[in-house]
XYZ file of C-alpha atoms in Angstrom:
574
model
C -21.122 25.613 -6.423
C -21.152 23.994 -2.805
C -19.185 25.885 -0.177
C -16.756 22.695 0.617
C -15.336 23.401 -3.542
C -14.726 27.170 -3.100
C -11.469 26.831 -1.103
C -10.677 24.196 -4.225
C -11.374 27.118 -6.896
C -9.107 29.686 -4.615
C -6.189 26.863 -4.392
C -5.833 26.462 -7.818
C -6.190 29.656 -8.640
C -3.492 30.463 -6.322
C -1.574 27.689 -7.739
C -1.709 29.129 -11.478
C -0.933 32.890 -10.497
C 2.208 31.478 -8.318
C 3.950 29.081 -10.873
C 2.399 30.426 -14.099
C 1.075 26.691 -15.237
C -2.263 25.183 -15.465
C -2.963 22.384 -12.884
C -6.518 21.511 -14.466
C -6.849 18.283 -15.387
C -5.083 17.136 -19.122
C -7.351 17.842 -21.697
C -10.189 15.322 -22.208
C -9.986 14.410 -18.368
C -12.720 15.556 -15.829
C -13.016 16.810 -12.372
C -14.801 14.510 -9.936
C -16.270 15.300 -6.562
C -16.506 12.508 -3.885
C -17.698 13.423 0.038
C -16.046 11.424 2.531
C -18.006 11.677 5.937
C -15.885 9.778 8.644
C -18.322 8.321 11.342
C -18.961 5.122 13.252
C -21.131 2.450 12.412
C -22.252 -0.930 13.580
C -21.099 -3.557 11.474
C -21.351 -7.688 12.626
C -18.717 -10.291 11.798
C -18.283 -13.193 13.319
C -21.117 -13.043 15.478
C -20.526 -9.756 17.370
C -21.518 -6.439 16.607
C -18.815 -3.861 16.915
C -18.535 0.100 16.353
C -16.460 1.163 13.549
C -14.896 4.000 11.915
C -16.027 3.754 8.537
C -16.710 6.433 5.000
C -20.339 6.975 4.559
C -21.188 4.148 7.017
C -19.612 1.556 4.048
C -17.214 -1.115 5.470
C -15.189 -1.269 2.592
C -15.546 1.803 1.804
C -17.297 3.801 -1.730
C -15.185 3.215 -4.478
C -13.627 5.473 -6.231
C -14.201 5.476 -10.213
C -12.022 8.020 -12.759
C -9.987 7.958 -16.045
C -6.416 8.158 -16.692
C -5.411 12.151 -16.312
C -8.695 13.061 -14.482
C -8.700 15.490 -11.141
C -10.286 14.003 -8.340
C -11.235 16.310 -5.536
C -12.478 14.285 -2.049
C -14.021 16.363 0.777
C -13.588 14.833 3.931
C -15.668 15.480 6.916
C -14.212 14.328 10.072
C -17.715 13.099 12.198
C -15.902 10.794 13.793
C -14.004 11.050 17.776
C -9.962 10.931 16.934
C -8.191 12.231 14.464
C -8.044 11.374 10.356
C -6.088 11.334 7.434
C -6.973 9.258 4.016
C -3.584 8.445 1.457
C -4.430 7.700 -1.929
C -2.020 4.783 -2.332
C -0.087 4.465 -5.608
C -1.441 8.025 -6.956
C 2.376 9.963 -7.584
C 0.138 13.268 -6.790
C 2.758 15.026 -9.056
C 4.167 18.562 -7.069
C 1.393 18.032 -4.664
C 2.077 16.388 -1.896
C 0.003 18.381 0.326
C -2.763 16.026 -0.620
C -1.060 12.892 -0.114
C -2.232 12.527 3.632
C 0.630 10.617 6.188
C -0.448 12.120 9.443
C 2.823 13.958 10.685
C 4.163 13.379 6.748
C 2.639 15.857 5.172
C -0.310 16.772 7.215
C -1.857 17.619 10.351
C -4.616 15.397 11.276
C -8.399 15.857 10.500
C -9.526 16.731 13.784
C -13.207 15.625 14.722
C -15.708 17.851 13.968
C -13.024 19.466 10.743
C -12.846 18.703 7.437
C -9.955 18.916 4.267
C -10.627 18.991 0.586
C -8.266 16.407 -0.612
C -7.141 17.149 -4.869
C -5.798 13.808 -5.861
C -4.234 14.316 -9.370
C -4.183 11.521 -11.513
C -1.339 11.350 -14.141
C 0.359 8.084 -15.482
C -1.317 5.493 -13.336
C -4.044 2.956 -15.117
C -5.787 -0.029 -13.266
C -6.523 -0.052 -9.939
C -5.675 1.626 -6.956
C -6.906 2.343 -3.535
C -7.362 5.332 -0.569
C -6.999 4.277 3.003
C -6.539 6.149 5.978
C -2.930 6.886 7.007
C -3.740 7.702 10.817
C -3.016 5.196 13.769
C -4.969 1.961 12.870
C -7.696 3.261 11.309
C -7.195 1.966 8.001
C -8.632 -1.207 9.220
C -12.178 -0.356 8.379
C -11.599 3.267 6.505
C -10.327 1.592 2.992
C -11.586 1.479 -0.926
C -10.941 1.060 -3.941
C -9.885 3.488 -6.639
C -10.339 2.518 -10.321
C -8.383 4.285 -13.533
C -9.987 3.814 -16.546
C -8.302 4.094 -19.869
C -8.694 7.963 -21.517
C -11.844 8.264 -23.425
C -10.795 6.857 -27.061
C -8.140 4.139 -25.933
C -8.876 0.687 -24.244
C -7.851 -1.946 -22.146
C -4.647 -3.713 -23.627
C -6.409 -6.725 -23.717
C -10.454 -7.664 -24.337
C -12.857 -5.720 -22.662
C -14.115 -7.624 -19.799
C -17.217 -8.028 -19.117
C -17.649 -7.133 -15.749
C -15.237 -5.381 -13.335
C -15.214 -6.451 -9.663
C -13.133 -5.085 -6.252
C -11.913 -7.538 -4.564
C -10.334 -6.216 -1.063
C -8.716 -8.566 0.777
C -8.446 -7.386 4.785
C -8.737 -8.652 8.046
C -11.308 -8.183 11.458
C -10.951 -7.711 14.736
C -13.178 -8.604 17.266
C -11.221 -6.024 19.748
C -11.531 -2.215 19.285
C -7.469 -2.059 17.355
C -7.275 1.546 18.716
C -7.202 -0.082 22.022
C -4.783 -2.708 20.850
C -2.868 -0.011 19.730
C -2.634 1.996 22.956
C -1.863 -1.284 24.594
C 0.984 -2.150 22.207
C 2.076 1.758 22.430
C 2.257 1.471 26.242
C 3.985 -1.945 27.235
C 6.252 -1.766 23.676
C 4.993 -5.368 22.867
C 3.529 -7.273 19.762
C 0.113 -6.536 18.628
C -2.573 -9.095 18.994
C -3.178 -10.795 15.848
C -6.857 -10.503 13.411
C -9.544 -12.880 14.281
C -10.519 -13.278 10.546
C -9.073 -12.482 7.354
C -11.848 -10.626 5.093
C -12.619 -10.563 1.171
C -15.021 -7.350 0.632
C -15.362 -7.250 4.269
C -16.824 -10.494 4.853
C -14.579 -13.752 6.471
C -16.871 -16.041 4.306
C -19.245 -19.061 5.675
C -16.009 -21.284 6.866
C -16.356 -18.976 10.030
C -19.286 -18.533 12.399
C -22.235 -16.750 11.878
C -21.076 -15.754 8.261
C -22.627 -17.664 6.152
C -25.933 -14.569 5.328
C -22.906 -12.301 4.834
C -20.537 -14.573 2.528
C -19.711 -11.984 -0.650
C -20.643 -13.731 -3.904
C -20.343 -13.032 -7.472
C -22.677 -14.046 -10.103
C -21.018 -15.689 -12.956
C -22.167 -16.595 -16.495
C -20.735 -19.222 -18.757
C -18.012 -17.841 -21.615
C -17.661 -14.351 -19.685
C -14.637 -12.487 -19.227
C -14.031 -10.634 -15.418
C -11.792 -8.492 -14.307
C -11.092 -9.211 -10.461
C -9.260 -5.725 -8.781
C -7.497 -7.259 -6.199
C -6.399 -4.990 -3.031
C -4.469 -6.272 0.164
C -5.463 -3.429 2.595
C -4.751 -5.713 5.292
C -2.543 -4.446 8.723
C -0.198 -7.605 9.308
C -0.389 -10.589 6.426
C 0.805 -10.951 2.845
C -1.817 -13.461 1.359
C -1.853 -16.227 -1.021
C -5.541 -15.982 -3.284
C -7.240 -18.176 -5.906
C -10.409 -19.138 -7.491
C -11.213 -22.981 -7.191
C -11.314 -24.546 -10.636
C -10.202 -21.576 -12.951
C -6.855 -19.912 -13.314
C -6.420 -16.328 -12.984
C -4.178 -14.293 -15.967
C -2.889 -11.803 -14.372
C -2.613 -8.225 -16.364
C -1.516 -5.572 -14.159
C 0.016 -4.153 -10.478
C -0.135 -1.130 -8.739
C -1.712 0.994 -11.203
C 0.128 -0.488 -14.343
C -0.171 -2.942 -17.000
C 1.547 -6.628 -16.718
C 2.731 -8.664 -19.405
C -0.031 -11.353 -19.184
C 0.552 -15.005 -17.828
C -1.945 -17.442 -16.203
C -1.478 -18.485 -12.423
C -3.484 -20.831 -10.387
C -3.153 -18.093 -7.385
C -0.808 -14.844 -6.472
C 0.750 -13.821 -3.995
C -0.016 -10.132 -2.474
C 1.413 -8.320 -0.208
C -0.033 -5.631 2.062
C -0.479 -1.923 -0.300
C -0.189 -4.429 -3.397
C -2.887 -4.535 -6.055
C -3.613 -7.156 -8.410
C -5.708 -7.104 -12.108
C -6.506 -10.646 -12.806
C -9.266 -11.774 -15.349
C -11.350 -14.821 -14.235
C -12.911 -16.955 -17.529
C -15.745 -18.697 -16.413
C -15.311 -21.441 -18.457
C -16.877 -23.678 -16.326
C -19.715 -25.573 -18.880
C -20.933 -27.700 -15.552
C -21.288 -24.446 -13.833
C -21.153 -24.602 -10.180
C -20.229 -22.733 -6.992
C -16.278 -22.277 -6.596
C -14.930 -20.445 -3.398
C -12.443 -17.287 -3.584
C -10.412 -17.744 -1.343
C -7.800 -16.021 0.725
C -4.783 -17.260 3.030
C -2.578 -16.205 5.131
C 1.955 -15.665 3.474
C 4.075 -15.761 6.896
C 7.616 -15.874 6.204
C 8.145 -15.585 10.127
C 7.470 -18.908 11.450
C 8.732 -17.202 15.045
C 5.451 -14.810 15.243
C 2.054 -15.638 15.550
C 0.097 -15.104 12.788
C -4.034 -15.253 11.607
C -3.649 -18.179 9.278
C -6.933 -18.172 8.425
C -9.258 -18.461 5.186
C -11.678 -16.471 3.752
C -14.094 -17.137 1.361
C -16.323 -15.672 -1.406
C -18.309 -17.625 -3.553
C -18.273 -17.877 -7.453
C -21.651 -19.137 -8.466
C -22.775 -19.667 -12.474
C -26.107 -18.487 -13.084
C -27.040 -19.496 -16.616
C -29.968 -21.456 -15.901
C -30.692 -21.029 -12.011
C -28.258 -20.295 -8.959
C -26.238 -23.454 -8.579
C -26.501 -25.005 -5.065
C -24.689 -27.524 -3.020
C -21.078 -26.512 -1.185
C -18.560 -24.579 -3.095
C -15.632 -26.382 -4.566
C -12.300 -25.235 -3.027
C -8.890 -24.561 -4.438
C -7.061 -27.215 -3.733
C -3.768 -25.730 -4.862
C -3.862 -23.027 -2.837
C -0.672 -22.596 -1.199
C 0.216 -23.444 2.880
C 0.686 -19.986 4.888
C 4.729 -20.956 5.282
C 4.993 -21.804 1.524
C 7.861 -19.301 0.469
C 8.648 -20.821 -2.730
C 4.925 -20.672 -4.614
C 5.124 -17.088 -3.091
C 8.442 -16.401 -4.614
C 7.769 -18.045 -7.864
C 4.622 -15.706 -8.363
C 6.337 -12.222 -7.659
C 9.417 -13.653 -10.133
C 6.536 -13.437 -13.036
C 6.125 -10.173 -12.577
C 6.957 -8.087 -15.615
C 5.740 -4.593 -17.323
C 3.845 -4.981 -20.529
C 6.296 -2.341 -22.833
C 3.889 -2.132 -25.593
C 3.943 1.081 -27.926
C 1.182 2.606 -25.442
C 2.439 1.314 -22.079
C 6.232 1.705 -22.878
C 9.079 0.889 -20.194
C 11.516 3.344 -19.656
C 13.981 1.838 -16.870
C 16.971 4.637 -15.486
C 20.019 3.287 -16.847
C 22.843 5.563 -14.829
C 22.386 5.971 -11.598
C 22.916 9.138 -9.613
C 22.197 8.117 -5.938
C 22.867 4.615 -4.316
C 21.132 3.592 -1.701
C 21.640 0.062 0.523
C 19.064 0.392 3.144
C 18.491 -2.761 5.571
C 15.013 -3.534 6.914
C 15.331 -4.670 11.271
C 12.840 -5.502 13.792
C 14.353 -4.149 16.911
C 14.232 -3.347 20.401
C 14.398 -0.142 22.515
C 15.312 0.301 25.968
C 12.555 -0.486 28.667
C 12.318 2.963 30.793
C 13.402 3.252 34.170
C 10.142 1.662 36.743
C 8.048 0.555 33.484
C 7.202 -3.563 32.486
C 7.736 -3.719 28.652
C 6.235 -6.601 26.434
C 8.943 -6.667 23.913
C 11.773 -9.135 23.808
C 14.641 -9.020 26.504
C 11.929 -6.971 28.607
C 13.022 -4.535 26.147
C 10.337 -2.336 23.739
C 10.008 -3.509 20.427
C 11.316 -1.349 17.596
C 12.243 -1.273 13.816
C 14.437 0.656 11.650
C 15.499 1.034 8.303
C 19.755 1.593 8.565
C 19.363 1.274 12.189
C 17.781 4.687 12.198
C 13.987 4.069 14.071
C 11.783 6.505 12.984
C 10.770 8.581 16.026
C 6.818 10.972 14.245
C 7.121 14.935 14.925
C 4.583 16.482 16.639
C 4.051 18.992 13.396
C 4.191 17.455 9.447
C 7.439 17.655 7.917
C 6.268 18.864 5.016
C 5.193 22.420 6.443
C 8.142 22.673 8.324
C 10.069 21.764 4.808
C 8.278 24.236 2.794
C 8.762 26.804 5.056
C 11.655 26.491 6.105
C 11.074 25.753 10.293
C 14.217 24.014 12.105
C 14.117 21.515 14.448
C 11.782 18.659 13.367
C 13.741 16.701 11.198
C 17.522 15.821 10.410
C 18.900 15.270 6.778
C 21.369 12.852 7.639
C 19.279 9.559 7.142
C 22.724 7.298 5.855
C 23.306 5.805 2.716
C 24.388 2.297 3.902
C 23.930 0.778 7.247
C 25.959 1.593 9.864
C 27.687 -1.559 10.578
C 27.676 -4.433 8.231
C 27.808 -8.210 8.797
C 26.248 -11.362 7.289
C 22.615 -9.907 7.231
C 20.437 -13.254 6.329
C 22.273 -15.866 8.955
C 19.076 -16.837 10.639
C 21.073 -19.236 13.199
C 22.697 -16.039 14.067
C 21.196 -13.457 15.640
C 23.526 -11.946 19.108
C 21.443 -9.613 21.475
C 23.966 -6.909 20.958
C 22.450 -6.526 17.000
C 19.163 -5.765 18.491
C 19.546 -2.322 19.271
C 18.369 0.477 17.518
C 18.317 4.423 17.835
C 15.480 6.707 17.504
C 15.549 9.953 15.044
C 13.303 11.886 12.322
C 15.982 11.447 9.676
C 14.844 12.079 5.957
C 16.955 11.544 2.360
C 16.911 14.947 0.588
C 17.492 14.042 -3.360
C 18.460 16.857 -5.873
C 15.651 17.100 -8.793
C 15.942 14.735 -11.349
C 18.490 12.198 -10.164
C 18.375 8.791 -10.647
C 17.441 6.990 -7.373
C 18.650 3.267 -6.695
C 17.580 1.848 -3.275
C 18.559 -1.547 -2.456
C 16.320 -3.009 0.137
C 18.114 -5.563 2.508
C 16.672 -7.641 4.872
C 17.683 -9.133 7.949
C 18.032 -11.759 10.323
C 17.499 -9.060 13.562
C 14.367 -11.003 15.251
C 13.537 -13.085 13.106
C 14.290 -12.860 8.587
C 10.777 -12.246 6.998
C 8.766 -10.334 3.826
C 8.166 -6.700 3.886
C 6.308 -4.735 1.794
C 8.149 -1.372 1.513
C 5.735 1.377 -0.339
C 6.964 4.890 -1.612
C 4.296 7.844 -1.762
C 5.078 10.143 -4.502
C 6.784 7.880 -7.407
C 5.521 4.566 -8.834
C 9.386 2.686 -9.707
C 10.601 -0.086 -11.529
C 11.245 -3.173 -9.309
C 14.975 -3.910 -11.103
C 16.425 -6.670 -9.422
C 15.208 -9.305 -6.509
C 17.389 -12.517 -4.882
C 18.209 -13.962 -0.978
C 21.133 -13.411 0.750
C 23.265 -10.691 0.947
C 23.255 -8.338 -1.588
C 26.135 -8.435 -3.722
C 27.078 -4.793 -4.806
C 29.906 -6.755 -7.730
C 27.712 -9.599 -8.362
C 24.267 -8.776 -8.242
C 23.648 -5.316 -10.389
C 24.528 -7.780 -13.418
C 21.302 -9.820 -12.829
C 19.032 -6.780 -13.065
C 16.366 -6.498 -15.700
C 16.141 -3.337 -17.266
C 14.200 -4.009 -20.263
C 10.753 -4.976 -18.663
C 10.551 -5.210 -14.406
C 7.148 -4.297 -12.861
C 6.265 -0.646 -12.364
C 5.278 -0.588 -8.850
C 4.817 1.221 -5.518
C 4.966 -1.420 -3.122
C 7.813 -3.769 -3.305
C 7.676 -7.292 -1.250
C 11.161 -7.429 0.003
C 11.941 -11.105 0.103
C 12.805 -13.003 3.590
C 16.386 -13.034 4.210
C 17.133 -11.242 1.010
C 16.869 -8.175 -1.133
C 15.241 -5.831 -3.474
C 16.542 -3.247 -5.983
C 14.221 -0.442 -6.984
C 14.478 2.391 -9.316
C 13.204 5.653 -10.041
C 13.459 8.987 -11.302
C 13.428 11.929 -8.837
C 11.086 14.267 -10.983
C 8.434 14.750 -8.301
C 9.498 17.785 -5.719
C 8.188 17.629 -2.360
C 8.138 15.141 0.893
C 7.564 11.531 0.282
C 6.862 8.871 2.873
C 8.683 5.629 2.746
C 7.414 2.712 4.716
C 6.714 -0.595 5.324
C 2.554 -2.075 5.007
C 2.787 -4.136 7.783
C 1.198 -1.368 10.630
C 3.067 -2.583 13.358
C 6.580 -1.980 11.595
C 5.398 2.060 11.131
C 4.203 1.911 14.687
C 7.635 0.874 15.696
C 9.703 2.890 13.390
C 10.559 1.029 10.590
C 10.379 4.220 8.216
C 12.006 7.309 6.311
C 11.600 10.569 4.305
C 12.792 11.267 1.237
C 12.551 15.207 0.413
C 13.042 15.852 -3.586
C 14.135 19.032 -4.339
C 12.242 21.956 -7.063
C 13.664 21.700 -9.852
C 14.264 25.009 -12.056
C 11.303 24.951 -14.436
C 8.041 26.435 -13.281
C 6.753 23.105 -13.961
C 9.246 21.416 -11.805
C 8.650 22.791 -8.742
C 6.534 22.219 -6.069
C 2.776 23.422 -6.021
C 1.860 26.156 -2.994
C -0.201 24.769 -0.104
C -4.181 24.985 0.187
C -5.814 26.868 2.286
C -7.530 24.735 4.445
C -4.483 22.678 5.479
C -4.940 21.188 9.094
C -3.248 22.589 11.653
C -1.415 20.384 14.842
């Protein structure tokens, strides 16, 4: 046994003699070992080479292959020059959030030259999800995919593909984005948009000096794939399609869709996407993938480019000639194919995958979504609008990072870093979604390290409102630590009479990232049965760099099994 496990083997056997329970993985399930080794590499796009913090030197980084139930321990070895944390997005990590990774969440950062064994505990999730870092803007580069295979004697619910293919959608920088983020940090302004958007790392041969690089995928004529589609992109929500074929889409975040047959999707950032691809193509061909730019803000500036990967058929010899593109692929402003899309969204509630939607509610929630502004300090030149710094907030409450995780200072019980008064409702209320009305005196916002504490097992309802602060647009808000049924959607202002009545409870989508519509709402449910400190946040990086996020802190519960599991170790220290 390696010296990197042994501190594993000690954990867990702390973790049994403490609570009584086993924490192996379900019978039938298997542990597996990944290394992670943070470093730099040179990687070229778009005709410059750049240095890059990458896993293993991969840009994406080394998938991530299990099945439903397994353990998956992941040591990482900070060889990189700033500090690290990897999330394993959309895995609930049940009673263990000390491995779920938000720097200043529920860790201490990596520091260079240290390393953490992450134990990422697989329970109910099946599909596709994906690890990122969760540290400044790192998860630019430092992304993959993670892939949950059906338990050893059950199946896909639908015909076995017959190949399986990531497909991460991100975005490229020529600039260093650390810098762009101490820039942004110190004048409080916007960040400087992507100079490519990226499928598998690669902008495709529309751009410059990409066409060696271009990602393509070997078809054959009457196959079945399965595309895994992941946005790990910082800023856009994207609009994706294969040119001559429709996609059926079969699952999101981890779960299993009720199939239907799309000519593209919509994703938003933290969103995955199972789609098979028929190549039922009997000319064969070459057909670009292709990715564009959703933004529901026409008042920021946005990367609204395409990238490409090519679908080639291969039966009798590599096709040749240029790709055919997807002509129906929707403009970057269209809201309405985008909304359409996410409105087809439903679970699959077969016998094996049932649905099992909270019907009474314990704990309402109306949270509104802002961008912001903070005051400018005294003999400083600020970027943001007014001359102001540019904030966000969720409730008008902008999220102001501790200088020690709030999950050690939860679990044992240290005052000082974080309030428990995060509100209910907003503070003030007024007609949320009037774009032609947005007064300066609405742009303010306060800082504080508020968190929701929930009791143990209450039903959770949290409305997600946007606004017209700034400008109305998408978010995608994601919650570590539960994956929840996504009851109820519409524009406007919610209607707390009116609106509950148009929820479906008999088959919504079982996700953890939610796209909030622009100048609307979102209704989510779930089931507080997972004690410990949970992130809540929107994907777009720039809205967690300026605040727009909260805690919630679920309480133990009374069984053994219910409570919380005892830290490693290792755990990093601030």
């Amino acid at each position: 046994m390696g010296m990197a496990k042994i501190p594993v083997v000690l954990w867990l056997l702390g973790a049994v003699l403490a609570l009584g329970v086993s924490v192996s993985p379900a019978q039938g399930a298997k542990t597996r070992y990944h290394d992670f080794f943070i470093k730099e590499s040179n990687h070229t796009r778009l005709c410059k080479e750049r240095t890059v913090l990458t896993v293993n030197g991969q840009f994406p980084g080394p998938a991530i292959y299990a099945r439903k139930g397994d353990l998956v321990i992941v040591n990482v070895y900070n060889q990189g020059d700033k500090n690290i944390t990897i999330h394993w997005h959309g895995v609930d990590q049940p009673r263990n959030p000390w491995s779920d990774g938000p720097e200043y969440i529920t860790q201490c950062p990596i520091l260079p030259g240290g390393n953490f064994t992450y134990r990422v505990i697989l329970s109910e999730e099946e599909g596709t999800l994906w690890w990122h870092a969760h540290s400044d803007f790192d998860r630019t580069t430092v992304h993959g995919a993670i892939v949950i295979h059906p338990k050893l004697g059950t199946t896909f619910p639908f015909k076995k593909p017959h190949k399986e293919i990531p497909v991460i959608l991100g975005e490229w920088w020529n600039a260093d984005v650390n810098h762009l983020l101490e820039e942004a940090q110190r004048t409080g302004g916007e960040i400087n948009i992507s100079d490519a958007n990226t499928i598998n790392g690669q902008p495709g041969d529309l751009f410059p000096c990409s066409k060696a690089g271009t990602y393509k995928i070997p078809v054959q004529h009457g196959k079945t794939y399965l595309l895994r589609i992941i946005n790990a992109g910082l800023s856009n929500d994207l609009f994706f399609g294969v040119a001559g074929h429709n996609l059926t889409v079969v699952g999101t975040d981890g779960h299993y869709t009720k199939p239907f047959a799309v000519k593209h999707i919509m994703i938003a950032p933290g969103q995955t996407m199972d789609a098979l691809l028929q190549a039922n193509r009997a000319d064969g061909g070459r057909y670009y993938m292709a990715a564009r730019t959703f933004a529901s803000n026409p008042n920021i500036e946005v990367n609204n480019s395409t990238a490409t990967a090519i679908v080639e058929y291969m039966d009798d010899a590599p096709a040749r000639g240029r790709p055919e593109f997807p002509a129906n692929l929707p403009g970057v402003n269209d809201i309405d194919s985008a909304t359409a899309y996410t409105a087809q969204l439903r679970s699959l509630g077969s016998k094996d995958h049932p649905v099992n939607v909270p019907r009474k509610v314990d704990e309402r929630m109306l949270v509104t979504i802002a961008v912001n502004v903070l005051p400018c300090a005294p003999n400083e030149t600020c970027g943001g609008p007014g001359g102001n710094r540019l904030a966000a907030s969720l409730n008008n409450v902008s999220f102001a990072s501790p200088a020690v995780d709030i999950l050690g200072a939860y679990y044992r019980s240290v005052r000082g870093v974080f309030d428990t008064d995060f509100p209910n409702k907003p503070p003030f209320f007024f007609n949320f979604t009037d774009v032609d009305n947005d007064p300066v005196e609405r742009w303010a916002t306060k800082r504080g390290t508020k968190v929701k504490v929930v009791e143990y097992g209450a039903v959770v309802e949290v409305v997600f409102q946007d606004t017209s602060i700034l400008g109305a647009e998408n978010h995608p808000m994601h919650l570590h630590g539960f994956t929840f049924y996504v009851v109820g959607r519409g524009f406007g202002n919610f209607d707390e009479q009116k609106d509950p009545a148009t929820y479906n409870l008999v088959d919504p989508p079982h996700q953890n990232t939610v796209s909030v519509p622009k100048a609307g709402w979102a209704a989510i449910r779930f089931r507080a049965t997972n004690p410990g400190v949970w992130f809540m946040h929107c994907h777009f990086d720039r809205h967690v760099l300026w605040g727009m996020n909260t805690v919630f802190i679920v309480k133990d519960g009374k069984a053994p099994e219910a409570k919380m599991l005892p830290p490693p170790p290792n755990m990093p220290t601030c």
